Amino acid sequence: MSLTLISHVRPALAHITGLSHVAPSVRTHLPNSLPYISTQLSQAHNNNNNNNVVKTSAIAIKMEQESIDSGELRSRFLQTLLSRRTARVPLSVEVAKPVANPLFQDDPPRSSEAMESCPKANITGFKDLLKEENLYLITEAGEQGRLPLLILSMKDNNHQRKPAVVFLHSTNKNKEWVRPLLEAYASRGYVAIAIDSRYHGERASSKTTYQDALISSWKKGDTMPFIFDTAWDLKRLADYLEEREDIDPARIGITGESLGGMHAWFGAFTDTRYAVVVPIIGVQGFRWAIENDKWQGRVDSIKPLFEQARIDLGKSEIDKEVVEKVWDRIAPGLDSHFDSPYSIPALEPHPLLILNGAEDPRCPLAGLKIPESRASKVYGEANSLDKFKLIAQPGIGHQMTSLMVKEASDWFDRFFKK
C-alpha cells in the first residue's frame, strides 16, 4: 500500500528537566489580535474524480512584530485549563477492579483489525506472564476527577525501568477498547497505559453522557469536555507515571485515535514529559476549516451539541458563526492561538509523527498545510530533520488503518529502543 509522504523532517531526544515541563525555547508566533486574515492559495484537489480547485485559505494571521516562545504559549494554555478546574487535590491512587462490561456510547464494535495487526513479540505463555493493573488516579475534586487507568506490562524480576506509552481511545469508546494495542506493546517491553477520557467508559453513566456534557458546557461554560479537560488529566497522569519505579521518565510516549489523537496532541502540548508523540487521525486546522467551509465533518461527529447551539442562537441551520461560538465557549482558543499552526510546532524538540487519511473529512489534509510548514521550519532550524513526519494515507477517510498502527509502532521503537 502506498503512502503520501507530506513531510519528514531529524533528531535527538530532548533532555527533559524541571517540574515546569517547559520545552527549550521554540519561537512560534501567537496572534495578539484577531481576526484572521485570509490569504488565498489555490490547490488542486481531486474529489470524486472531478478536478476541483479548492480555495485553501491559509491562516495568515495579523501578528505584531513580537513573537513568543512555546513555553509561553504552553503557559497560556495551562492557565486556560486552570480557569475551569474544580478544587485542587493532592494526586492519589486507588486500586480498582477490571471492568467486565465496558460502556460504549455507540453501537459496540466487535473488534479492530488495525489494532489486532499491531506488531507483537511471540512469547510462550504470554497471558500468564502479563501483569494487569486497574487503578483510579484522583486528578481533581469532583466526579470527573477520578481517572480510570488500565496498565499492562510483562512480569519480570530485573527491575529495569521501561519505556511507556499512553493510548487514548476515540469518541464513545473506552480504555478497554484499546487493549489489543496495550498487549502488543507490553509484549515488546513497554509499560502500556490506557485511560477513560472525560465522560467516557467508567466516567460515563449512560450512552448520552458525553453529548450531555458537551451541551452542558455550551450552556454553562464551566467545563471543557472537548479535549481540554482530558489534557488536564494527562498532565496529572504524567505526574504519576514519572514516579513509577518501572517506568523510565525520559521515555514516556503518547498516542491515540481520532478524539484520542486530539488528546495525544494536546496532552503533549500541555506537558513536555510526553517525549514521543503520535496523534492518529486527530490533527486538524480548526480555524482553517471555518475559513474554508470544511467544518461539517468535525461538527457531524458531535452534532447534538451544535444543534443545541443553533437553537439557542436562533439560527435556522448550523453555520460558521455557530461553529465559532461553540469552540469559543467549550474550548477557548481551539480555533485561534492554540490551533495546530501554533501548538503543533510547539511540540519540538520531541519526535512527532502525524498519521492521517488523505481523504479524511474531519481532518482535511489541506488544513494541515500551515501547521506542517511551520513545524518543518521549527524542526529544521533545530537540526532535527528526522524528528517530524506527517503521513497521509491515500484513499483513506477518517479511519485508523493497520498501516498507521505499524508506522506508530516503528516510530516509538525508533526513539525509545535505540
Short mmCIF file of N, CA and C in Angstrom, two decimals, residues 229-301:
data_model
loop_
_atom_site.label_atom_id
_atom_site.label_comp_id
_atom_site.label_asym_id
_atom_site.label_seq_id
_atom_site.Cartn_x
_atom_site.Cartn_y
_atom_site.Cartn_z
N ASP A 229 -10.30 19.23 29.05
CA ASP A 229 -10.32 18.63 30.39
C ASP A 229 -9.49 17.34 30.44
N THR A 230 -9.52 16.58 29.37
CA THR A 230 -8.70 15.37 29.33
C THR A 230 -7.21 15.73 29.23
N ALA A 231 -6.90 16.86 28.59
CA ALA A 231 -5.50 17.32 28.56
C ALA A 231 -5.01 17.57 29.99
N TRP A 232 -5.87 18.09 30.84
CA TRP A 232 -5.51 18.29 32.25
C TRP A 232 -5.23 16.94 32.92
N ASP A 233 -6.10 15.96 32.66
CA ASP A 233 -5.89 14.62 33.23
C ASP A 233 -4.55 14.05 32.79
N LEU A 234 -4.18 14.29 31.53
CA LEU A 234 -2.93 13.75 31.02
C LEU A 234 -1.73 14.41 31.68
N LYS A 235 -1.86 15.66 32.06
CA LYS A 235 -0.79 16.31 32.82
C LYS A 235 -0.63 15.65 34.18
N ARG A 236 -1.73 15.38 34.86
CA ARG A 236 -1.67 14.71 36.15
C ARG A 236 -1.19 13.27 36.01
N LEU A 237 -1.56 12.63 34.90
CA LEU A 237 -1.09 11.27 34.64
C LEU A 237 0.43 11.25 34.51
N ALA A 238 1.00 12.26 33.84
CA ALA A 238 2.46 12.34 33.72
C ALA A 238 3.11 12.46 35.09
N ASP A 239 2.46 13.20 36.01
CA ASP A 239 2.97 13.29 37.38
C ASP A 239 3.10 11.91 38.00
N TYR A 240 2.09 11.08 37.76
CA TYR A 240 2.08 9.73 38.33
C TYR A 240 3.10 8.82 37.64
N LEU A 241 3.12 8.84 36.33
CA LEU A 241 3.97 7.90 35.59
C LEU A 241 5.45 8.13 35.87
N GLU A 242 5.86 9.39 35.99
CA GLU A 242 7.29 9.63 36.19
C GLU A 242 7.76 9.17 37.57
N GLU A 243 6.84 8.92 38.49
CA GLU A 243 7.21 8.45 39.82
C GLU A 243 7.23 6.92 39.93
N ARG A 244 6.69 6.24 38.93
CA ARG A 244 6.67 4.77 38.99
C ARG A 244 8.07 4.20 38.83
N GLU A 245 8.37 3.19 39.62
CA GLU A 245 9.72 2.61 39.61
C GLU A 245 9.98 1.75 38.38
N ASP A 246 8.91 1.36 37.66
CA ASP A 246 9.12 0.52 36.48
C ASP A 246 9.17 1.32 35.18
N ILE A 247 9.02 2.64 35.25
CA ILE A 247 8.99 3.46 34.04
C ILE A 247 10.18 4.41 34.01
N ASP A 248 10.80 4.49 32.85
CA ASP A 248 11.86 5.47 32.62
C ASP A 248 11.19 6.81 32.32
N PRO A 249 11.30 7.80 33.19
CA PRO A 249 10.56 9.06 32.99
C PRO A 249 10.98 9.84 31.75
N ALA A 250 12.13 9.52 31.17
CA ALA A 250 12.57 10.19 29.94
C ALA A 250 12.04 9.48 28.70
N ARG A 251 11.34 8.35 28.89
CA ARG A 251 10.82 7.59 27.75
C ARG A 251 9.33 7.31 27.93
N ILE A 252 8.54 8.37 27.97
CA ILE A 252 7.08 8.24 28.05
C ILE A 252 6.50 8.82 26.76
N GLY A 253 5.77 8.00 26.03
CA GLY A 253 5.16 8.42 24.77
C GLY A 253 3.66 8.51 24.87
N ILE A 254 3.05 9.07 23.85
CA ILE A 254 1.59 9.24 23.86
C ILE A 254 1.05 9.12 22.44
N THR A 255 -0.08 8.43 22.31
CA THR A 255 -0.72 8.26 21.02
C THR A 255 -2.21 8.07 21.23
N GLY A 256 -2.97 8.18 20.16
CA GLY A 256 -4.41 7.98 20.27
C GLY A 256 -5.06 8.08 18.91
N GLU A 257 -6.31 7.64 18.86
CA GLU A 257 -7.07 7.58 17.61
C GLU A 257 -8.22 8.57 17.64
N SER A 258 -8.35 9.40 16.61
CA SER A 258 -9.47 10.33 16.45
C SER A 258 -9.55 11.30 17.63
N LEU A 259 -10.59 11.25 18.45
CA LEU A 259 -10.61 12.09 19.65
C LEU A 259 -9.37 11.82 20.48
N GLY A 260 -8.95 10.55 20.53
CA GLY A 260 -7.72 10.21 21.24
C GLY A 260 -6.49 10.81 20.59
N GLY A 261 -6.52 10.99 19.27
CA GLY A 261 -5.42 11.66 18.58
C GLY A 261 -5.35 13.12 18.98
N MET A 262 -6.52 13.76 19.12
CA MET A 262 -6.54 15.14 19.60
C MET A 262 -6.05 15.21 21.05
N HIS A 263 -6.44 14.23 21.86
CA HIS A 263 -5.97 14.20 23.24
C HIS A 263 -4.45 14.02 23.29
N ALA A 264 -3.91 13.16 22.42
CA ALA A 264 -2.46 12.97 22.39
C ALA A 264 -1.75 14.27 22.01
N TRP A 265 -2.27 14.94 20.99
CA TRP A 265 -1.72 16.21 20.53
C TRP A 265 -1.71 17.24 21.66
N PHE A 266 -2.85 17.44 22.30
CA PHE A 266 -2.93 18.47 23.33
C PHE A 266 -2.32 18.02 24.66
N GLY A 267 -2.31 16.72 24.91
CA GLY A 267 -1.63 16.23 26.10
C GLY A 267 -0.14 16.52 26.04
N ALA A 268 0.44 16.29 24.85
CA ALA A 268 1.88 16.55 24.68
C ALA A 268 2.17 18.04 24.65
N PHE A 269 1.24 18.82 24.11
CA PHE A 269 1.39 20.27 24.12
C PHE A 269 1.34 20.81 25.55
N THR A 270 0.48 20.22 26.37
CA THR A 270 0.34 20.65 27.76
C THR A 270 1.56 20.32 28.58
N ASP A 271 2.14 19.14 28.34
CA ASP A 271 3.19 18.64 29.22
C ASP A 271 4.32 18.00 28.42
N THR A 272 5.52 18.56 28.53
CA THR A 272 6.65 18.10 27.72
C THR A 272 7.25 16.78 28.20
N ARG A 273 6.71 16.22 29.27
CA ARG A 273 7.20 14.91 29.69
C ARG A 273 6.77 13.80 28.71
N TYR A 274 5.80 14.08 27.87
CA TYR A 274 5.48 13.13 26.80
C TYR A 274 6.51 13.32 25.70
N ALA A 275 7.49 12.42 25.67
CA ALA A 275 8.71 12.63 24.90
C ALA A 275 8.60 12.25 23.43
N VAL A 276 7.66 11.37 23.08
CA VAL A 276 7.42 10.99 21.69
C VAL A 276 5.91 11.02 21.48
N VAL A 277 5.48 11.61 20.36
CA VAL A 277 4.07 11.91 20.17
C VAL A 277 3.59 11.38 18.82
N VAL A 278 2.47 10.62 18.83
CA VAL A 278 1.92 10.08 17.58
C VAL A 278 0.40 10.22 17.57
N PRO A 279 -0.13 11.37 17.16
CA PRO A 279 -1.58 11.50 17.01
C PRO A 279 -2.04 10.82 15.71
N ILE A 280 -3.08 10.02 15.81
CA ILE A 280 -3.61 9.29 14.65
C ILE A 280 -5.00 9.83 14.34
N ILE A 281 -5.22 10.22 13.11
CA ILE A 281 -6.46 10.85 12.60
C ILE A 281 -7.05 11.83 13.60
N GLY A 282 -6.20 12.70 14.14
CA GLY A 282 -6.67 13.67 15.11
C GLY A 282 -6.27 15.11 14.82
N VAL A 283 -5.13 15.33 14.19
CA VAL A 283 -4.63 16.69 13.98
C VAL A 283 -5.37 17.34 12.81
N GLN A 284 -5.82 18.57 13.04
CA GLN A 284 -6.56 19.30 12.02
C GLN A 284 -6.38 20.80 12.25
N GLY A 285 -6.86 21.59 11.30
CA GLY A 285 -6.85 23.04 11.45
C GLY A 285 -8.26 23.51 11.71
N PHE A 286 -8.57 23.84 12.95
CA PHE A 286 -9.94 24.24 13.29
C PHE A 286 -10.31 25.57 12.64
N ARG A 287 -9.41 26.56 12.65
CA ARG A 287 -9.70 27.84 12.01
C ARG A 287 -9.73 27.69 10.50
N TRP A 288 -8.81 26.90 9.96
CA TRP A 288 -8.81 26.66 8.51
C TRP A 288 -10.16 26.10 8.06
N ALA A 289 -10.70 25.15 8.83
CA ALA A 289 -11.98 24.53 8.47
C ALA A 289 -13.10 25.56 8.44
N ILE A 290 -13.09 26.49 9.39
CA ILE A 290 -14.12 27.53 9.41
C ILE A 290 -13.95 28.46 8.21
N GLU A 291 -12.73 28.89 7.95
CA GLU A 291 -12.47 29.82 6.85
C GLU A 291 -12.77 29.22 5.49
N ASN A 292 -12.65 27.90 5.37
CA ASN A 292 -12.81 27.23 4.07
C ASN A 292 -14.06 26.38 3.96
N ASP A 293 -15.01 26.58 4.89
CA ASP A 293 -16.28 25.87 4.86
C ASP A 293 -16.08 24.35 4.82
N LYS A 294 -15.13 23.88 5.65
CA LYS A 294 -14.85 22.46 5.75
C LYS A 294 -15.03 21.95 7.18
N TRP A 295 -15.92 22.61 7.92
CA TRP A 295 -16.13 22.26 9.33
C TRP A 295 -17.16 21.16 9.54
N GLN A 296 -17.88 20.79 8.48
CA GLN A 296 -19.01 19.88 8.64
C GLN A 296 -18.63 18.50 9.17
N GLY A 297 -17.51 17.96 8.71
CA GLY A 297 -17.11 16.63 9.14
C GLY A 297 -16.89 16.56 10.64
N ARG A 298 -16.18 17.55 11.19
CA ARG A 298 -15.94 17.57 12.64
C ARG A 298 -17.24 17.83 13.40
N VAL A 299 -18.04 18.76 12.91
CA VAL A 299 -19.31 19.08 13.58
C VAL A 299 -20.23 17.86 13.63
N ASP A 300 -20.27 17.10 12.54
CA ASP A 300 -21.16 15.93 12.49
C ASP A 300 -20.80 14.88 13.52
N SER A 301 -19.54 14.88 13.98
CA SER A 301 -19.13 13.86 14.95
C SER A 301 -19.71 14.11 16.34
#
